[in-house]
Coordinates of C-alpha atoms in Angstrom, one line a residue:
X1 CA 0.0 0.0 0.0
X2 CA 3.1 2.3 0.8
X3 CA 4.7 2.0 -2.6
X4 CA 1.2 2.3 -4.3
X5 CA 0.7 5.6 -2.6
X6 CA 4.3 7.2 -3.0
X7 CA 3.8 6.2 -6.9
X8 CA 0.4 8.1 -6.6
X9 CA 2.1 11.2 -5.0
X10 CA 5.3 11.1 -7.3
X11 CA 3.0 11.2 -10.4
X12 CA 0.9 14.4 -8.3
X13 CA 4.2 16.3 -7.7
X14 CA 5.3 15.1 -12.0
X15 CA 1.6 16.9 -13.0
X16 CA 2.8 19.6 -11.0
X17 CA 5.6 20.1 -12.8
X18 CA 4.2 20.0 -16.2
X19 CA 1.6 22.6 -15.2
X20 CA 3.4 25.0 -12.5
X21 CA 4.7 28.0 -15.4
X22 CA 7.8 28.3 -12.2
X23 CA 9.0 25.3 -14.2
X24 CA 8.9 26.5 -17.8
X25 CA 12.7 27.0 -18.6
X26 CA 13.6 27.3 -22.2
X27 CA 15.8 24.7 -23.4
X28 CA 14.6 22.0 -21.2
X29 CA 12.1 19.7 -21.1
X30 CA 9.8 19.0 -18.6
X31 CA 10.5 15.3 -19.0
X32 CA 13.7 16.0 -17.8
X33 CA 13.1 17.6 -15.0
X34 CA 10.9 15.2 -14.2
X35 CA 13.3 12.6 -14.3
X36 CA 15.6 14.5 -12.3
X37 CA 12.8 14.8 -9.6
X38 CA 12.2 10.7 -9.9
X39 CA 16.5 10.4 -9.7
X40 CA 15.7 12.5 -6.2
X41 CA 13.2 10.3 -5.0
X42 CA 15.3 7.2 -5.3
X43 CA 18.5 8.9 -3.6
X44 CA 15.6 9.6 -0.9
X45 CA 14.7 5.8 -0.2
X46 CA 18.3 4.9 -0.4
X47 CA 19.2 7.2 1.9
X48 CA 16.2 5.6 4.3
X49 CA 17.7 2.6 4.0
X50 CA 21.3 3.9 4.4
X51 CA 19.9 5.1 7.9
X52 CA 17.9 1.8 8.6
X53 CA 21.0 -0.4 8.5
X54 CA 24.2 1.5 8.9
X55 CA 22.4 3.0 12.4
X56 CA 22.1 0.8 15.1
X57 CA 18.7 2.9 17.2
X58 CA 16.6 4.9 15.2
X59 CA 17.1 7.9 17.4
X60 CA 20.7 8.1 16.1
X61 CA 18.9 8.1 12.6
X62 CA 17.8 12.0 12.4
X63 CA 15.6 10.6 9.4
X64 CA 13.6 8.3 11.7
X65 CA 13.9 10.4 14.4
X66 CA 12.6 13.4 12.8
X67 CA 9.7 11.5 11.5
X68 CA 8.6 9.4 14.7
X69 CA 8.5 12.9 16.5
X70 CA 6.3 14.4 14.1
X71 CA 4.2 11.4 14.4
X72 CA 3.8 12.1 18.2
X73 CA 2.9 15.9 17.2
X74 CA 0.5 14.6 14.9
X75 CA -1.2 12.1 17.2
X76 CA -2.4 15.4 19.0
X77 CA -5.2 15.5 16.0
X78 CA -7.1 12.4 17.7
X79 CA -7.4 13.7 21.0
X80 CA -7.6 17.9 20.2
X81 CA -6.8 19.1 17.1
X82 CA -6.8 22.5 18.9
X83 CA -3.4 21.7 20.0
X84 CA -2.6 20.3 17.0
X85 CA -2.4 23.7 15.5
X86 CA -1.1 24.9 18.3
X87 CA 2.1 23.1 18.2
X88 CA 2.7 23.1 14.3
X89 CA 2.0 27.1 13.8
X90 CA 3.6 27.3 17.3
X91 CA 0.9 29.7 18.8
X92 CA 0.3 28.8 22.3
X93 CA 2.9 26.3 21.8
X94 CA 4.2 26.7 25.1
X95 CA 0.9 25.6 27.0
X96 CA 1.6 23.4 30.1
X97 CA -0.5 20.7 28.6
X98 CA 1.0 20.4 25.7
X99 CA 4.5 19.3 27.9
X100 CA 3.3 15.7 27.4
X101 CA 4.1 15.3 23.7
X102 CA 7.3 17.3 24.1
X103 CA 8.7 14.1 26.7
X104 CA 7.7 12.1 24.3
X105 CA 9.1 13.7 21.5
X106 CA 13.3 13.3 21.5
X107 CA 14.5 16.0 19.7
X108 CA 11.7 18.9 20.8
X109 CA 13.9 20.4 23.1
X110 CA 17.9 21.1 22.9
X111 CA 20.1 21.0 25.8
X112 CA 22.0 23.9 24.1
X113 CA 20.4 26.4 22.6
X114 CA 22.2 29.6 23.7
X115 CA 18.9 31.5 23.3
X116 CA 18.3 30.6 19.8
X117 CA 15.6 29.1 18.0
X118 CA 15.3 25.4 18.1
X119 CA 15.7 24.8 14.4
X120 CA 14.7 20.5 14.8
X121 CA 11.0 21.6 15.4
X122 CA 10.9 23.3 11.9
X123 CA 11.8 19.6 10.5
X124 CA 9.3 17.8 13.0
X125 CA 7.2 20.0 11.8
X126 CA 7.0 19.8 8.6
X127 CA 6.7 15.8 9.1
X128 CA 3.9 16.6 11.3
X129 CA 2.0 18.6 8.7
X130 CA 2.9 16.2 5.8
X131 CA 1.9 13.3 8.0
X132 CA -2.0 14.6 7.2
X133 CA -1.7 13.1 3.6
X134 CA 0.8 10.5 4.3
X135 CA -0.8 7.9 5.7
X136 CA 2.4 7.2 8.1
X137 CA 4.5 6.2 5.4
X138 CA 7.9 7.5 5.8
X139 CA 8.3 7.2 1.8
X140 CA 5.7 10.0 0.9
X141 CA 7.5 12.4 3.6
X142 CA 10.5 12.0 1.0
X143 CA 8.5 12.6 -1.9
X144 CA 7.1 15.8 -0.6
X145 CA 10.9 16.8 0.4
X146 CA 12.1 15.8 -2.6
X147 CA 9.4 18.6 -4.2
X148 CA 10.8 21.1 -1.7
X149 CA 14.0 20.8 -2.7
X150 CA 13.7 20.3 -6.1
X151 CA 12.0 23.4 -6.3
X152 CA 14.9 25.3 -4.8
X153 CA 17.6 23.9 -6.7
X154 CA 15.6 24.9 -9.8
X155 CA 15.2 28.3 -8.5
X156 CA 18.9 28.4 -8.5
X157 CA 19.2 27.0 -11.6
X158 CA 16.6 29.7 -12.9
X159 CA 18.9 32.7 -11.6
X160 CA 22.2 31.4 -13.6
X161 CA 20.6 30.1 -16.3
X162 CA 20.6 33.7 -19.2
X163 CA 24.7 33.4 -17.6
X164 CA 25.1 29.9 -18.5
X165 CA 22.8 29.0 -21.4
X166 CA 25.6 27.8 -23.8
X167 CA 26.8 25.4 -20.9
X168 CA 23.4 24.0 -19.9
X169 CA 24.0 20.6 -19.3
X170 CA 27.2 21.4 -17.0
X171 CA 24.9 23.7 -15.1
X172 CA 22.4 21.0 -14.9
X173 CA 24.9 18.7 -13.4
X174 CA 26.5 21.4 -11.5
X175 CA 23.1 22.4 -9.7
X176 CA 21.2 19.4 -9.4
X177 CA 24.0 16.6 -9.1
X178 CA 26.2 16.8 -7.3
X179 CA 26.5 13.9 -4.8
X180 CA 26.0 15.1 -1.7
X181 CA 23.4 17.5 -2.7
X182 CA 21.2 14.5 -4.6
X183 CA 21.7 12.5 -1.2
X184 CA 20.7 15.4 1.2
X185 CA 18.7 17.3 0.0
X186 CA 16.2 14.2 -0.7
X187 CA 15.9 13.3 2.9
X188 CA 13.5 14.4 5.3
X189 CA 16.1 16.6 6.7
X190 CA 17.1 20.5 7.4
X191 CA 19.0 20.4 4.2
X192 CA 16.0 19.6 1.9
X193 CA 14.3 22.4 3.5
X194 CA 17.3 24.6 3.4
X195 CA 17.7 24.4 -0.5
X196 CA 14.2 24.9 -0.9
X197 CA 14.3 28.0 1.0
X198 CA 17.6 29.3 0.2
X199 CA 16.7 29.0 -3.5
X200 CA 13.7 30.3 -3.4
X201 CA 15.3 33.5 -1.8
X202 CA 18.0 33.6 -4.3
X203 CA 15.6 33.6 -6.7
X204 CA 13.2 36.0 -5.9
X205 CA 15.3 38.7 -4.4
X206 CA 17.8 38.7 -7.7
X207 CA 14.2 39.0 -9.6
X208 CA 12.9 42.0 -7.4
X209 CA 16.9 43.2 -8.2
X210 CA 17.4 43.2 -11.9
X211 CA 13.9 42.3 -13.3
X212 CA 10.5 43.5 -11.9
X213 CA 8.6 44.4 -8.7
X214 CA 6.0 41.8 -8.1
X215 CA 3.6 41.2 -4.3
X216 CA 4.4 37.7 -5.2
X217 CA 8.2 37.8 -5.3
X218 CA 8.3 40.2 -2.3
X219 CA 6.1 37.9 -0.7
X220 CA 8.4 34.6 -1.7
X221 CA 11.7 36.5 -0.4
X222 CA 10.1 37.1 3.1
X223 CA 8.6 33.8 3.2
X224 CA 12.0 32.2 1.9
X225 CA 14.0 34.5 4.5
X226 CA 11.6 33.7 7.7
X227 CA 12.5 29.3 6.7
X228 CA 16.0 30.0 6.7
X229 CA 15.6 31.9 10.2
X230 CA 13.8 29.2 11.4
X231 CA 15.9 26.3 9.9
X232 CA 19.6 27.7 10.0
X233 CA 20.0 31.2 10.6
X234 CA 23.5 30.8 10.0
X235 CA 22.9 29.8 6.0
X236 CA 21.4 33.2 5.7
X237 CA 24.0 35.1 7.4
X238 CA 26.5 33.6 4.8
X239 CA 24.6 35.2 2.1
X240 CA 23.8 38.6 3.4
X241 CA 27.6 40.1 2.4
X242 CA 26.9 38.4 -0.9
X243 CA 23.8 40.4 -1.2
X244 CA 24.6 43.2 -0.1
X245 CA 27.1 43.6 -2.5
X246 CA 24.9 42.8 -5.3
X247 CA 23.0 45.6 -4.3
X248 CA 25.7 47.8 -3.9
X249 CA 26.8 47.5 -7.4
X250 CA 22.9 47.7 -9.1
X251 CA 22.6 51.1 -7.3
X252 CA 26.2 52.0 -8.5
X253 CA 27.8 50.5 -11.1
X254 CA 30.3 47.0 -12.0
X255 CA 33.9 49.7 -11.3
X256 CA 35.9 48.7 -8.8
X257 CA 34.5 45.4 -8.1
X258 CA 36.8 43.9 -5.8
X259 CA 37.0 47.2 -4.0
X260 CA 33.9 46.9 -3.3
X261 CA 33.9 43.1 -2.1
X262 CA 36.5 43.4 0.4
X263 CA 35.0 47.1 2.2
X264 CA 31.1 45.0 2.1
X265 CA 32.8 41.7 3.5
X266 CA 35.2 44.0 6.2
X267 CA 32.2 46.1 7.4
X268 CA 30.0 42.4 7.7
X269 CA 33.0 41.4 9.5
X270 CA 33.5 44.5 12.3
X271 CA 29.9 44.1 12.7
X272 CA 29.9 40.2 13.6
X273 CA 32.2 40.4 16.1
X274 CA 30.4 43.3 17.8
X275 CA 26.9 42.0 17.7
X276 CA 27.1 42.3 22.3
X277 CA 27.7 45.8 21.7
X278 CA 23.5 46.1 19.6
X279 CA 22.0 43.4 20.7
X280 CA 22.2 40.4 23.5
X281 CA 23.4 38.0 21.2
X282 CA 28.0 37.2 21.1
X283 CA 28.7 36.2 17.4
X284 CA 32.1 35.1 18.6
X285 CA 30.7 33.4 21.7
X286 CA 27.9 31.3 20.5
X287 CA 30.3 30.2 17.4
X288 CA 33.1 29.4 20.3
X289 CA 30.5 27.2 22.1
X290 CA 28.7 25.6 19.6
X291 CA 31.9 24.0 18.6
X292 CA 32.3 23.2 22.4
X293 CA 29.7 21.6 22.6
X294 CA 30.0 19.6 19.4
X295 CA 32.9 18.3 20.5
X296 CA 31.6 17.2 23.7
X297 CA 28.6 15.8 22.6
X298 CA 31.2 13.3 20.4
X299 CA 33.5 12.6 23.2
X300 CA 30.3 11.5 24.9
X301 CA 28.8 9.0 21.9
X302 CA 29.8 5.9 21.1
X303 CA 28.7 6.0 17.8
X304 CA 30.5 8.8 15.9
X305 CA 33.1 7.2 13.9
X306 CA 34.2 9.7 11.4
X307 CA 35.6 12.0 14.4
X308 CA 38.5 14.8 13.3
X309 CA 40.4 16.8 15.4
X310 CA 39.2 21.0 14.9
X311 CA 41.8 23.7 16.9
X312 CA 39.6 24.7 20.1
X313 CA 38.0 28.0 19.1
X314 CA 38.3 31.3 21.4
X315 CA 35.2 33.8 21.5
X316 CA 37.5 36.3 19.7
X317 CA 38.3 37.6 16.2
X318 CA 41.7 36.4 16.8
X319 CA 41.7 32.8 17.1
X320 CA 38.6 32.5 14.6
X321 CA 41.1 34.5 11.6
X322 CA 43.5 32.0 13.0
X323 CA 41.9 28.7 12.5
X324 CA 39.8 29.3 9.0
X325 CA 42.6 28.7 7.2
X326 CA 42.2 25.1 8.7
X327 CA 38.4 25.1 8.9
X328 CA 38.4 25.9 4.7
X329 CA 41.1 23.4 4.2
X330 CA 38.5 20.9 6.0
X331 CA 35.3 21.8 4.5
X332 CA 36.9 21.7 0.5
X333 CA 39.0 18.4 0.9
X334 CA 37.8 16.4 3.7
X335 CA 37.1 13.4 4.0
X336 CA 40.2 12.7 1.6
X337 CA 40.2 9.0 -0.1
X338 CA 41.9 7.8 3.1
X339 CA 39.3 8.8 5.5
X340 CA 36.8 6.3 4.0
X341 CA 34.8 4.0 6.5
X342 CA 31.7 4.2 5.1
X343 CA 29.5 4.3 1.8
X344 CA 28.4 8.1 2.8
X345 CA 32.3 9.4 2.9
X346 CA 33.3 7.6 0.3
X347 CA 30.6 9.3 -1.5
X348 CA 32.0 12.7 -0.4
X349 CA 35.8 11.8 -0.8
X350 CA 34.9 10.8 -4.3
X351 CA 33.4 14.0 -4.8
X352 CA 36.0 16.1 -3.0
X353 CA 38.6 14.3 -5.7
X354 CA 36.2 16.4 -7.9
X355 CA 36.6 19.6 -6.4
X356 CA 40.7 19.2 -6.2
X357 CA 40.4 18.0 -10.3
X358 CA 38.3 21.2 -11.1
X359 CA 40.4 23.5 -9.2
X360 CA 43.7 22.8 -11.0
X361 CA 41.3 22.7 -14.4
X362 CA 40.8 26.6 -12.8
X363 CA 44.5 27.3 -12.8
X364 CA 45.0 26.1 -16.8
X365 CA 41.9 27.4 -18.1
X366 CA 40.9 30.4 -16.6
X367 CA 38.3 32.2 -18.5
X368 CA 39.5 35.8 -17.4
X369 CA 36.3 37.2 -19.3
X370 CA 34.0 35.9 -16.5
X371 CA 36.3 37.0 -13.6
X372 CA 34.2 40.2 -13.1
X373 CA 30.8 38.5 -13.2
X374 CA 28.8 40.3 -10.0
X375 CA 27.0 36.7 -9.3
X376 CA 30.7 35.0 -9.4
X377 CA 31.9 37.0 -6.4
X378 CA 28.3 36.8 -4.6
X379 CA 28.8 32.4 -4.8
X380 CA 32.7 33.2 -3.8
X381 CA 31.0 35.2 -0.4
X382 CA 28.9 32.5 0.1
X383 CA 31.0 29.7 -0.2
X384 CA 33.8 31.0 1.8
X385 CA 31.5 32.0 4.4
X386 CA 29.5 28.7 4.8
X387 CA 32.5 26.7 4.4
X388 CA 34.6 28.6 7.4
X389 CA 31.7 28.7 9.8
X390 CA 30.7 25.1 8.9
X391 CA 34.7 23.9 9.1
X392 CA 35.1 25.9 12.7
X393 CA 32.7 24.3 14.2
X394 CA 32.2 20.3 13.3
X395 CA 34.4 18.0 14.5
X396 CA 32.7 14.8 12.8
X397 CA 33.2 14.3 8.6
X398 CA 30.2 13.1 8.6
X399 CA 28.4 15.7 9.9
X400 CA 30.2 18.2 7.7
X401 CA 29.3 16.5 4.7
X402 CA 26.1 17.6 5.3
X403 CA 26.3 20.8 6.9
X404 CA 28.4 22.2 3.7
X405 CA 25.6 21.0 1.1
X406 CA 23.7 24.3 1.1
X407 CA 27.1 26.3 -0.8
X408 CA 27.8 23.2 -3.3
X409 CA 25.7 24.1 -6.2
X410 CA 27.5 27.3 -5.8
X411 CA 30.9 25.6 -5.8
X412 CA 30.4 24.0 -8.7
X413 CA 28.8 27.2 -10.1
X414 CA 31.7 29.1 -9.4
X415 CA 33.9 26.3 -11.5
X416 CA 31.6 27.2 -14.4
X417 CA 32.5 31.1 -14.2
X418 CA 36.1 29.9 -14.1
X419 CA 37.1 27.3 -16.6
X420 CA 37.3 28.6 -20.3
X421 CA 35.2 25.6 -22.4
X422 CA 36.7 26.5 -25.5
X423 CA 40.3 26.4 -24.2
X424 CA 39.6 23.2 -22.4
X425 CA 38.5 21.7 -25.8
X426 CA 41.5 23.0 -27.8
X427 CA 43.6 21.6 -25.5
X428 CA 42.1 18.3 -26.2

């Protein structure tokens, strides 16, 4: 009955497709895209079943354990739907009756939170809202992720697309392909939701930038901006210098591009580690024990096997400038080829292989025409900015293979700006 049902939703979310005009993209098909969504599907189920066997309790399985807590949200709905609502639009969530599905939940409440939002309950969540058309069957929750994210890596695809119509298939590949993006992104996990929202934003925030002002894409960028706050603040903040800047040069002009990078990217950082001083959040302190308390929480396990050793990071600009030299070394090339234990980091040292292969193809065949592409340098701000916070802070390869997924598209996307085809084909 399962499988009969996630065929019957696939085929919903392939109509959707076909009719949505979002996915109308000159150049290609809508059988295409629909085959990439069906490609995403299956990386969903196999990573279920990565999850199923390679974990030994489901509540180490932040798959299953996502999903069997949005199933005790959602078991509300037999006894008051009231609180139902209540707990998945979170008003009134904090009513003293409602305390008995949070014990029962696992992953409701943080120990560490450091005042921050508690951005697991945006994933229960949304398993408790999809759990109304599920019927309890863990495959359609990845079917409807699979949509989500989908729909944000084609709303990245949209905004490079007039830059990179002569290379659509590597774009293609570059957006919706690579390996750890196909594997994460299809789970019901933050990073599906992530894409989704990130892309969304991306979207509709270079749209309201260069093309027209529409409700709809004012109303998709604050939508898109309130998930990411709610998922992974942090994803956002990588992105604002990026944005910044792009707004900097519409209202200017393209002169003095780099000028303009580093003062945006110098201000961003003066203000970040000087948040105490406007507001009762410490940048430096919350990223100094976050890392903390990573690393404890691993010492503690007995499960982590893919542990690395990270510098211990002071709440100071100092020692962060210090160790992201490191922390970017991690997040481009680790796990390496001889880090390998498992089927998921051999995954990501195949694809880091990749990333070393494309960066000396960067070196030979530079396309210096593209070098002062605006979006180039907003993917570079992003990048660098995801990949140091992400390397600072995760002392487990495993755990950084996802946490990096957000800023690959734009890795790859960067490698198209850089590497001249033409020369690349003379050469061979």
């Amino acid at each position: 009955m399962g499988i009969i049902i996630t065929i019957l939703y696939t085929a919903l979310f392939i109509y959707f497709i076909y009719k949505i005009s979002f996915f109308n993209i000159d150049g290609i098909s809508k059988k295409t895209l629909s085959a990439i969504f069906i490609l995403k599907i299956f990386a969903g189920i196999f990573l279920i079943l990565i999850y199923k066997y390679y974990y030994q309790t489901r509540s180490s399985a932040d798959v299953f354990k996502y999903f069997d807590d949005g199933n005790i949200i959602f078991s509300a709905i037999y006894n008051n739907p009231v609180d139902y609502l209540r707990m998945v639009t979170g008003i009134d969530s904090d009513a003293p009756h409602l305390m008995k599905y949070y014990d029962s939940a696992c992953f409701w409440i943080k120990n560490f939170n450091y005042d921050l939002y508690n951005d697991n309950r945006t994933v229960i969540r949304f398993n408790a809202i999809v759990r109304l058309f599920s019927f309890g069957y863990i495959s359609v929750h990845t079917v409807f992720m699979c949509f989500l994210s989908f729909t944000g890596l084609t709303a990245i695809l949209k905004v490079f697309y007039p830059i990179f119509k002569n290379k659509k298939i590597w774009l293609i590949l570059a957006v919706y392909f690579v390996p750890s993006v196909m594997l994460w992104s299809s789970g019901i996990l933050k990073e599906g939701i992530l894409i989704f929202a990130f892309g969304l934003m991306l979207y509709s925030f270079t749209t309201l930038l260069y093309n027209n002002f529409k409700i709809k894409y004012l109303l998709a960028l604050i939508g898109s901006i309130f998930l990411l706050l709610i998922s992974k603040f942090y994803v956002l903040i990588a992105a604002i210098p990026g944005l910044v800047f792009l707004i900097w040069i519409k209202t200017t002009n393209s002169k003095y591009l780099i000028a303009k990078f580093i003062v945006v990217h110098f201000v961003f950082l003066l203000i970040a580690f000087n948040t105490q001083l406007i507001s009762k959040y410490d940048f430096a302190q919350i990223l100094s024990n976050k890392q903390h308390d990573f690393i404890s929480m691993v010492d503690s396990s007995q499960h982590v096997g893919s542990k690395i050793q990270i510098p211990i990071l002071e709440p100071n600009i100092v020692s962060v400038t210090k160790n992201t030299p490191r922390a970017l070394l991690n997040s481009f090339f680790r796990p390496s080829i001889f880090e390998v234990h498992s089927p998921i980091v051999l995954l990501a040292a195949f694809e880091n292989l990749i990333i070393v292969l494309l960066i000396l193809l960067s070196f030979i065949f530079l396309d210096k025409k593209e070098l002062k592409n605006k979006l180039l340098f907003f993917c570079i701000s992003y990048v660098l900015i995801l990949f140091t916070l992400t390397g600072l802070t995760t002392p487990v390869l495993g755990a950084l293979v996802r946490y990096k997924t957000p800023a690959l598209p734009f890795l790859f996307i960067i490698f198209l700006f850089l590497i001249n085809g033409e020369k690349l084909r003379i050469k061979n």
